Coordinates of C-alpha atoms in Angstrom, one line a residue:
N1 CA -42.2 0.2 32.5
N2 CA -45.8 0.9 34.1
H3 CA -44.9 -0.3 37.4
G4 CA -45.3 3.1 39.0
F5 CA -43.1 5.4 41.1
S6 CA -43.2 7.5 44.1
V7 CA -41.9 11.1 44.8
E8 CA -41.2 12.8 48.1
L9 CA -44.0 15.3 49.1
F10 CA -43.5 17.5 52.1
H11 CA -45.7 20.0 54.0
R12 CA -44.6 23.6 53.6
D13 CA -44.1 24.2 57.3
S14 CA -42.3 21.0 57.7
P15 CA -38.5 21.2 58.8
K16 CA -37.4 19.9 55.3
S17 CA -39.4 22.8 53.5
P18 CA -37.5 25.9 52.5
F19 CA -40.5 27.7 53.9
Y20 CA -40.1 26.3 57.3
N21 CA -39.5 29.3 59.8
P22 CA -38.1 27.8 63.3
I23 CA -39.1 31.0 65.0
E24 CA -42.8 30.3 64.3
T25 CA -44.7 28.5 67.0
P26 CA -47.0 25.6 66.0
F27 CA -49.9 27.9 66.9
Q28 CA -48.7 30.7 64.4
R29 CA -48.4 27.9 61.9
S30 CA -51.9 26.7 62.3
T31 CA -53.2 30.4 62.1
N32 CA -51.4 30.9 58.8
A33 CA -52.7 27.7 57.4
I34 CA -56.3 28.7 58.4
H35 CA -55.7 32.3 56.6
R36 CA -54.5 30.6 53.5
S37 CA -57.3 28.4 53.6
M38 CA -59.8 31.0 53.8
N39 CA -58.1 32.8 50.9
R40 CA -58.2 29.7 48.8
V41 CA -61.8 29.4 48.9
K42 CA -61.9 32.3 46.4
R43 CA -60.1 30.1 43.8
F44 CA -63.1 27.7 43.7
Y45 CA -65.9 30.1 44.5
P46 CA -65.4 33.6 43.3
H47 CA -68.0 36.1 44.4
S48 CA -69.2 37.1 40.8
K49 CA -68.8 35.8 37.1
A50 CA -66.8 38.9 36.4
L51 CA -64.1 37.4 38.5
L52 CA -64.0 34.2 36.3
N53 CA -61.7 35.7 33.4
P54 CA -59.0 35.8 34.3
P55 CA -59.5 33.3 37.0
Q56 CA -59.1 34.1 40.7
A57 CA -57.1 32.5 43.5
D58 CA -55.0 33.3 46.4
I59 CA -51.4 34.1 46.2
I60 CA -49.1 31.5 44.8
S61 CA -47.2 30.9 48.2
S62 CA -50.5 29.9 49.5
Q63 CA -51.9 27.6 46.5
G64 CA -51.1 24.5 48.2
E65 CA -49.9 23.0 51.5
Y66 CA -47.5 20.5 50.0
L67 CA -44.4 20.8 48.1
M68 CA -42.6 18.4 45.5
R69 CA -39.2 18.9 43.8
Y70 CA -39.2 18.3 39.9
S71 CA -36.8 19.5 37.1
I72 CA -37.4 20.9 33.7
G73 CA -35.3 21.0 30.6
T74 CA -32.4 19.1 29.1
P75 CA -30.0 19.5 31.1
P76 CA -32.5 19.4 33.7
I77 CA -32.7 22.1 36.2
E78 CA -34.5 21.5 39.7
I79 CA -37.4 23.3 40.8
L80 CA -39.4 23.3 43.9
G81 CA -43.2 23.5 43.2
I82 CA -46.4 23.5 45.1
A83 CA -48.5 20.3 44.5
D84 CA -51.9 21.5 43.7
T85 CA -55.0 19.2 42.8
G86 CA -56.8 22.4 42.4
S87 CA -55.2 23.6 39.0
D88 CA -53.8 22.3 35.7
L89 CA -50.9 24.4 34.5
I90 CA -47.1 23.5 35.4
W91 CA -45.4 26.7 35.6
S92 CA -42.2 28.2 36.7
Q93 CA -40.3 31.6 36.6
C94 CA -38.1 31.8 33.5
K95 CA -35.6 34.0 31.9
P96 CA -35.6 36.5 30.3
C97 CA -37.3 37.9 33.3
D98 CA -39.2 41.1 32.3
H99 CA -40.8 41.5 35.6
C100 CA -40.1 38.8 38.0
Y101 CA -40.1 38.6 41.8
N102 CA -37.1 37.8 43.9
Q103 CA -36.3 33.9 43.8
T104 CA -33.5 32.3 45.7
N105 CA -32.9 29.5 43.5
P106 CA -31.5 30.0 39.9
I107 CA -34.2 31.1 37.4
F108 CA -34.8 28.5 34.6
D109 CA -33.4 29.6 31.3
P110 CA -35.0 28.1 28.3
S111 CA -32.3 28.9 26.0
N112 CA -30.1 26.2 27.6
S113 CA -32.7 23.5 27.4
S114 CA -32.2 21.5 24.1
T115 CA -35.8 20.2 24.3
Y116 CA -37.7 23.5 25.1
R117 CA -40.2 24.3 22.3
T118 CA -42.8 27.0 22.4
V119 CA -46.5 26.1 21.8
P120 CA -48.3 27.6 18.6
C121 CA -51.2 29.8 19.3
S122 CA -53.4 27.6 16.8
S123 CA -52.9 24.4 18.9
R124 CA -55.7 22.6 20.7
L125 CA -53.7 22.8 23.8
C126 CA -53.6 26.6 23.7
E127 CA -57.3 26.8 23.2
S128 CA -57.9 24.5 26.2
L129 CA -56.3 27.0 28.7
V130 CA -59.0 29.5 30.4
D131 CA -56.9 32.5 29.8
S132 CA -54.5 32.3 26.8
S133 CA -53.8 34.8 24.0
C134 CA -51.1 35.3 21.0
D135 CA -47.9 37.3 21.4
G136 CA -47.7 38.4 17.7
K137 CA -44.1 36.9 17.5
T138 CA -43.5 34.1 14.8
T139 CA -42.2 30.7 15.6
S140 CA -42.1 28.8 12.4
Q141 CA -45.6 29.7 10.9
H142 CA -47.6 30.2 14.1
S143 CA -47.7 32.8 17.0
T144 CA -46.6 31.6 20.4
C145 CA -49.4 30.7 23.0
V146 CA -49.2 33.2 25.9
Y147 CA -50.8 32.1 29.2
G148 CA -52.1 34.4 31.9
M149 CA -52.8 33.6 35.6
T150 CA -54.3 36.3 37.5
Y151 CA -54.7 36.2 41.6
G152 CA -57.1 37.7 43.7
D153 CA -54.7 40.0 45.5
G154 CA -53.6 41.2 42.3
S155 CA -50.5 38.9 41.9
Y156 CA -50.1 37.3 38.5
S157 CA -48.1 35.3 36.2
I158 CA -47.7 35.6 32.4
G159 CA -45.4 33.8 29.9
D160 CA -45.1 31.5 27.0
L161 CA -46.7 28.2 27.1
A162 CA -44.0 25.7 26.0
F163 CA -43.1 21.9 25.6
D164 CA -40.1 20.6 27.5
T165 CA -38.9 17.5 29.3
L166 CA -40.0 17.2 33.0
T167 CA -38.0 15.1 35.3
L168 CA -39.2 13.6 38.6
S169 CA -36.8 12.0 41.4
S170 CA -38.4 8.9 42.6
T171 CA -38.2 7.9 46.1
T172 CA -36.1 4.9 44.9
G173 CA -33.4 7.1 43.7
T174 CA -34.4 6.7 39.9
Q175 CA -34.8 9.7 37.6
I176 CA -37.9 9.5 35.5
S177 CA -38.2 12.0 32.6
F178 CA -41.3 12.5 30.7
P179 CA -40.7 14.3 27.3
K180 CA -43.0 17.0 25.6
I181 CA -44.8 18.0 28.8
P182 CA -46.7 21.5 28.7
I183 CA -45.0 24.1 30.9
G184 CA -45.7 27.7 31.6
C185 CA -42.5 29.7 31.2
G186 CA -43.3 32.7 33.1
H187 CA -41.6 35.9 32.1
N188 CA -43.7 38.5 33.9
N189 CA -44.6 37.5 37.3
Q190 CA -45.4 39.9 40.2
G191 CA -47.2 39.9 43.5
T192 CA -46.9 38.3 47.2
F193 CA -44.7 35.5 46.2
D194 CA -42.4 33.5 48.4
S195 CA -38.6 33.6 47.3
N196 CA -38.2 29.9 48.1
G197 CA -40.6 28.7 45.5
S198 CA -40.5 28.7 41.8
G199 CA -44.1 27.8 40.6
I200 CA -46.9 25.2 40.7
V201 CA -47.3 21.5 39.8
G202 CA -50.8 21.2 38.6
L203 CA -52.5 17.8 39.6
G204 CA -55.9 18.6 38.6
G205 CA -58.1 16.7 35.7
G206 CA -57.4 19.4 33.0
S207 CA -55.7 18.3 30.0
A208 CA -52.6 20.5 30.8
S209 CA -52.0 19.0 34.3
L210 CA -49.1 16.8 35.3
T211 CA -51.4 13.7 35.7
S212 CA -53.3 14.2 32.3
Q213 CA -49.9 14.6 30.4
I214 CA -48.3 11.5 31.8
G215 CA -51.6 9.8 32.4
P216 CA -50.8 7.0 29.8
S217 CA -47.6 6.0 31.4
I218 CA -49.2 5.9 35.1
G219 CA -52.6 4.5 34.2
F220 CA -54.0 7.6 35.2
K221 CA -53.6 7.0 38.8
F222 CA -51.9 9.1 41.6
S223 CA -52.2 8.9 45.4
Y224 CA -50.8 10.6 48.5
C225 CA -50.8 9.8 52.4
L226 CA -50.7 13.1 54.2
L227 CA -49.0 13.4 57.8
P228 CA -50.0 16.0 60.4
S229 CA -48.9 19.0 59.1
L230 CA -48.3 21.1 61.9
D231 CA -46.2 18.9 64.2
P232 CA -42.7 19.9 64.0
H233 CA -41.4 16.7 65.7
I234 CA -42.5 14.8 62.3
T235 CA -39.2 14.4 60.3
T236 CA -40.7 11.8 57.7
T237 CA -41.9 13.1 54.5
N238 CA -45.1 12.2 52.6
K239 CA -45.0 10.4 49.3
I240 CA -47.1 11.3 46.2
N241 CA -47.5 7.9 44.1
F242 CA -47.9 7.5 40.5
G243 CA -48.9 4.4 38.7
Q244 CA -49.3 0.9 40.3
N245 CA -47.8 2.4 43.5
A246 CA -50.8 4.5 43.6
L247 CA -53.4 1.6 44.0
V248 CA -55.5 1.9 47.1
L249 CA -56.7 -1.5 48.1
G250 CA -57.1 -3.7 51.1
P251 CA -59.5 -3.7 54.2
G252 CA -61.0 -0.5 55.0
T253 CA -60.8 1.0 51.4
V254 CA -64.1 2.9 50.4
S255 CA -64.5 4.6 47.1
T256 CA -66.8 7.5 45.6
P257 CA -67.3 8.6 42.0
I258 CA -65.7 11.8 40.6
I259 CA -68.3 13.8 39.2
Q260 CA -68.0 16.2 36.2
G261 CA -68.2 19.8 37.6
P262 CA -70.0 22.8 36.0
D263 CA -66.6 24.4 35.4
G264 CA -64.6 21.8 33.5
E265 CA -62.2 19.0 34.5
T266 CA -59.8 20.7 36.8
F267 CA -61.5 20.2 40.0
Y268 CA -62.2 16.9 41.5
Y269 CA -66.1 17.2 42.6
V270 CA -67.4 14.2 44.7
T271 CA -70.8 13.9 46.4
L272 CA -71.2 14.6 50.2
E273 CA -74.6 13.0 51.2
G274 CA -74.4 14.2 54.7
I275 CA -72.3 14.6 57.8
S276 CA -72.9 12.8 61.2
V277 CA -72.0 14.1 64.6
G278 CA -72.1 11.1 66.8
K279 CA -75.3 9.6 66.1
K280 CA -76.7 12.6 64.6
R281 CA -76.8 12.9 61.0
L282 CA -77.1 16.1 59.0
D283 CA -78.0 15.7 55.2
F284 CA -76.3 17.8 52.7
V285 CA -79.4 18.9 50.6
N286 CA -80.0 21.7 48.2
R287 CA -81.6 24.7 49.9
E288 CA -84.3 24.9 47.2
S289 CA -84.9 21.4 45.9
K290 CA -84.1 19.5 49.3
L291 CA -82.3 16.9 47.3
V292 CA -78.7 15.9 47.4
E293 CA -76.9 17.3 44.3
E294 CA -74.2 15.1 42.6
G295 CA -70.7 16.6 42.8
N296 CA -71.8 18.9 45.6
I297 CA -68.0 19.3 47.2
I298 CA -64.4 19.6 45.8
I299 CA -61.9 17.3 47.5
D300 CA -58.4 19.5 47.5
S301 CA -55.1 18.9 48.7
G302 CA -54.3 22.4 49.2
T303 CA -57.0 23.8 51.2
F304 CA -56.4 23.3 55.2
L305 CA -59.9 23.6 56.4
T306 CA -63.2 21.8 55.3
Y307 CA -65.8 24.2 54.1
L308 CA -69.6 23.7 54.0
P309 CA -72.6 25.5 52.7
E310 CA -73.5 28.2 55.5
D311 CA -76.8 26.4 56.3
L312 CA -75.0 23.1 56.8
Y313 CA -72.2 24.5 58.7
T314 CA -74.4 26.3 61.1
K315 CA -76.1 22.8 61.9
L316 CA -72.9 21.2 62.2
E317 CA -71.6 23.8 64.6
A318 CA -74.6 23.7 66.7
E319 CA -74.7 19.9 66.9
V320 CA -71.0 19.5 67.8
A321 CA -71.3 22.4 70.6
S322 CA -74.2 20.5 71.9
Q323 CA -72.2 17.3 72.4
I324 CA -69.1 19.0 74.0
N325 CA -69.1 20.1 77.6
L326 CA -66.2 22.5 77.7
T327 CA -65.5 26.3 78.2
R328 CA -65.8 28.0 74.8
V329 CA -63.8 30.9 74.0
R330 CA -63.7 33.7 71.2
T331 CA -61.2 33.8 68.7
E332 CA -60.4 35.9 65.6
V333 CA -59.8 33.0 63.1
L334 CA -62.7 30.4 63.9
N335 CA -66.0 30.1 65.2
L336 CA -66.4 27.2 67.6
C337 CA -63.4 27.1 70.1
Y338 CA -62.6 25.7 73.4
K339 CA -60.2 26.2 76.3
A340 CA -58.5 22.8 75.8
P341 CA -55.6 21.4 73.6
V342 CA -56.9 19.1 70.7
N343 CA -55.6 16.0 72.4
K344 CA -57.8 16.7 75.6
I345 CA -61.1 17.6 73.7
E346 CA -63.7 14.5 74.0
A347 CA -65.4 15.4 70.8
P348 CA -68.1 13.4 69.1
T349 CA -66.8 11.3 66.3
I350 CA -67.6 13.2 63.0
T351 CA -68.4 11.1 59.7
A352 CA -68.4 12.4 56.3
H353 CA -71.0 10.4 54.1
F354 CA -69.8 10.3 50.7
G355 CA -71.9 8.6 47.9
G356 CA -70.6 4.9 48.7
A357 CA -68.0 5.7 51.2
D358 CA -68.4 6.7 54.9
I359 CA -65.2 8.5 56.3
V360 CA -64.7 8.4 60.0
L361 CA -62.6 11.5 61.3
D362 CA -61.1 11.7 64.6
T363 CA -60.3 14.7 66.6
G364 CA -57.1 15.2 64.8
N365 CA -58.8 15.6 61.5
T366 CA -61.8 17.8 62.8
F367 CA -60.1 20.3 65.4
V368 CA -56.9 22.5 65.2
S369 CA -55.0 24.3 67.9
V370 CA -55.0 28.0 67.3
S371 CA -53.2 29.0 70.7
D372 CA -51.8 27.5 73.9
G373 CA -54.7 25.5 75.2
V374 CA -57.3 26.6 72.7
A375 CA -58.6 24.6 70.0
C376 CA -61.1 25.0 67.3
L377 CA -63.5 23.1 64.9
A378 CA -61.6 23.0 61.7
F379 CA -64.5 23.7 59.4
G380 CA -65.9 26.7 58.0
A381 CA -69.0 28.2 56.1
A382 CA -68.1 28.9 52.2
D383 CA -69.6 31.6 50.1
R384 CA -72.2 30.9 47.5
N385 CA -73.2 27.3 49.0
G386 CA -69.8 25.9 48.0
A387 CA -68.0 23.1 49.5
I388 CA -64.5 21.8 49.9
Y389 CA -63.1 18.7 51.5
G390 CA -59.8 20.1 52.9
N391 CA -56.5 18.3 53.6
L392 CA -56.8 18.3 57.5
A393 CA -59.6 15.9 57.1
Q394 CA -57.5 13.7 54.7
V395 CA -54.6 13.3 57.1
N396 CA -53.7 9.6 58.0
Y397 CA -55.9 8.3 55.1
L398 CA -54.4 7.0 51.9
V399 CA -56.2 9.0 49.2
G400 CA -56.3 7.6 45.7
Y401 CA -57.4 9.2 42.3
D402 CA -58.3 6.8 39.4
L403 CA -59.1 9.2 36.6
Q404 CA -59.9 6.3 34.3
K405 CA -62.5 4.7 36.4
K406 CA -63.4 8.1 37.7
V407 CA -63.2 7.4 41.7
V408 CA -61.4 8.5 44.6
S409 CA -60.7 5.9 47.4
F410 CA -59.8 6.2 50.9
K411 CA -58.1 3.8 53.2
P412 CA -57.4 4.5 57.0
T413 CA -53.7 4.5 57.2
D414 CA -50.7 5.6 59.5
C415 CA -49.0 7.8 57.0
S416 CA -45.7 7.8 58.8
K417 CA -45.4 4.2 58.0
V418 CA -46.1 4.3 54.4

């Protein structure tokens, strides 16, 4: 009815997550998140063009940091998927499983769904996928479209592209169903996958993503408000909002344009003009042209850290270090670390200057605890001059995507009260 709805969204390390390990310390969780973040950079910036076909990414259990429940089929079968703004396809393990990894929950059986239909190989949707092929089997007059996802550690998912009904459970208790949504039905899935998860919910900007497919009924709008991810005392969940519920308005709201990227519509590129440490501004300029390039950074819900080109990161690290009078320590995970807990670091305010939107970050957005009494700057240097605005920097901001107006909006918000 176009009034919008909200779906529960929870961090993979929260007590509500099946991935939650009560034995792990908060520092182990942060270290694991940092390593997942480092792997995920390869998803956006592979080292060579030879890695682009098939596309590269980290393992599925690390594709994103936040999870959502959804159902596919008629009758609906509940699935736990990773909410990922850095990919498009919604996929899950399916029967018959030629080669499947161990999955705790029941595997989806398309033969039990009255609304399941495979997608012809000749369809425009099949042609829009980066890696697709034909299986040689006939369904009506056409071969079935086969998708393939290959990941940096050798993990992969291969299966049939199909249409089926996708159902979301709103936070109001209402079941909302969307017919004929493209899904990947994975019959051959191997690698370092987590048995608690079933697949991915692609929230990117490409034609096969959930946000594009249900776009007309939600006004092509969605938003989320992320809680601190590594605090085990937080028992409330995040929400991902669709439609009118996703509007980001009111005092403090700032917006920046979404820019078409060089590699299609999947990733949400925005323009970072510079970054300030206290009163010292560091401009984000191209090394050759010395100009700010449009669409120079990807905003991503699935990457924990924020990554900058090496030369800009080096300047940022040096400036932050010059404004903090604490004992530095060496760690194996990040470069700039101090012997002090995060809440005891008197760090300078860091401000991200996007085109038309200045985002003021506090210490909780810019530093992360990696061991007892040791906190590190939560930024890193990306390969190939790439840049990613990660989810720690987005904590306690309401972040809204309007794909019609092509803008991302930010509003400072206590996400525990949303």
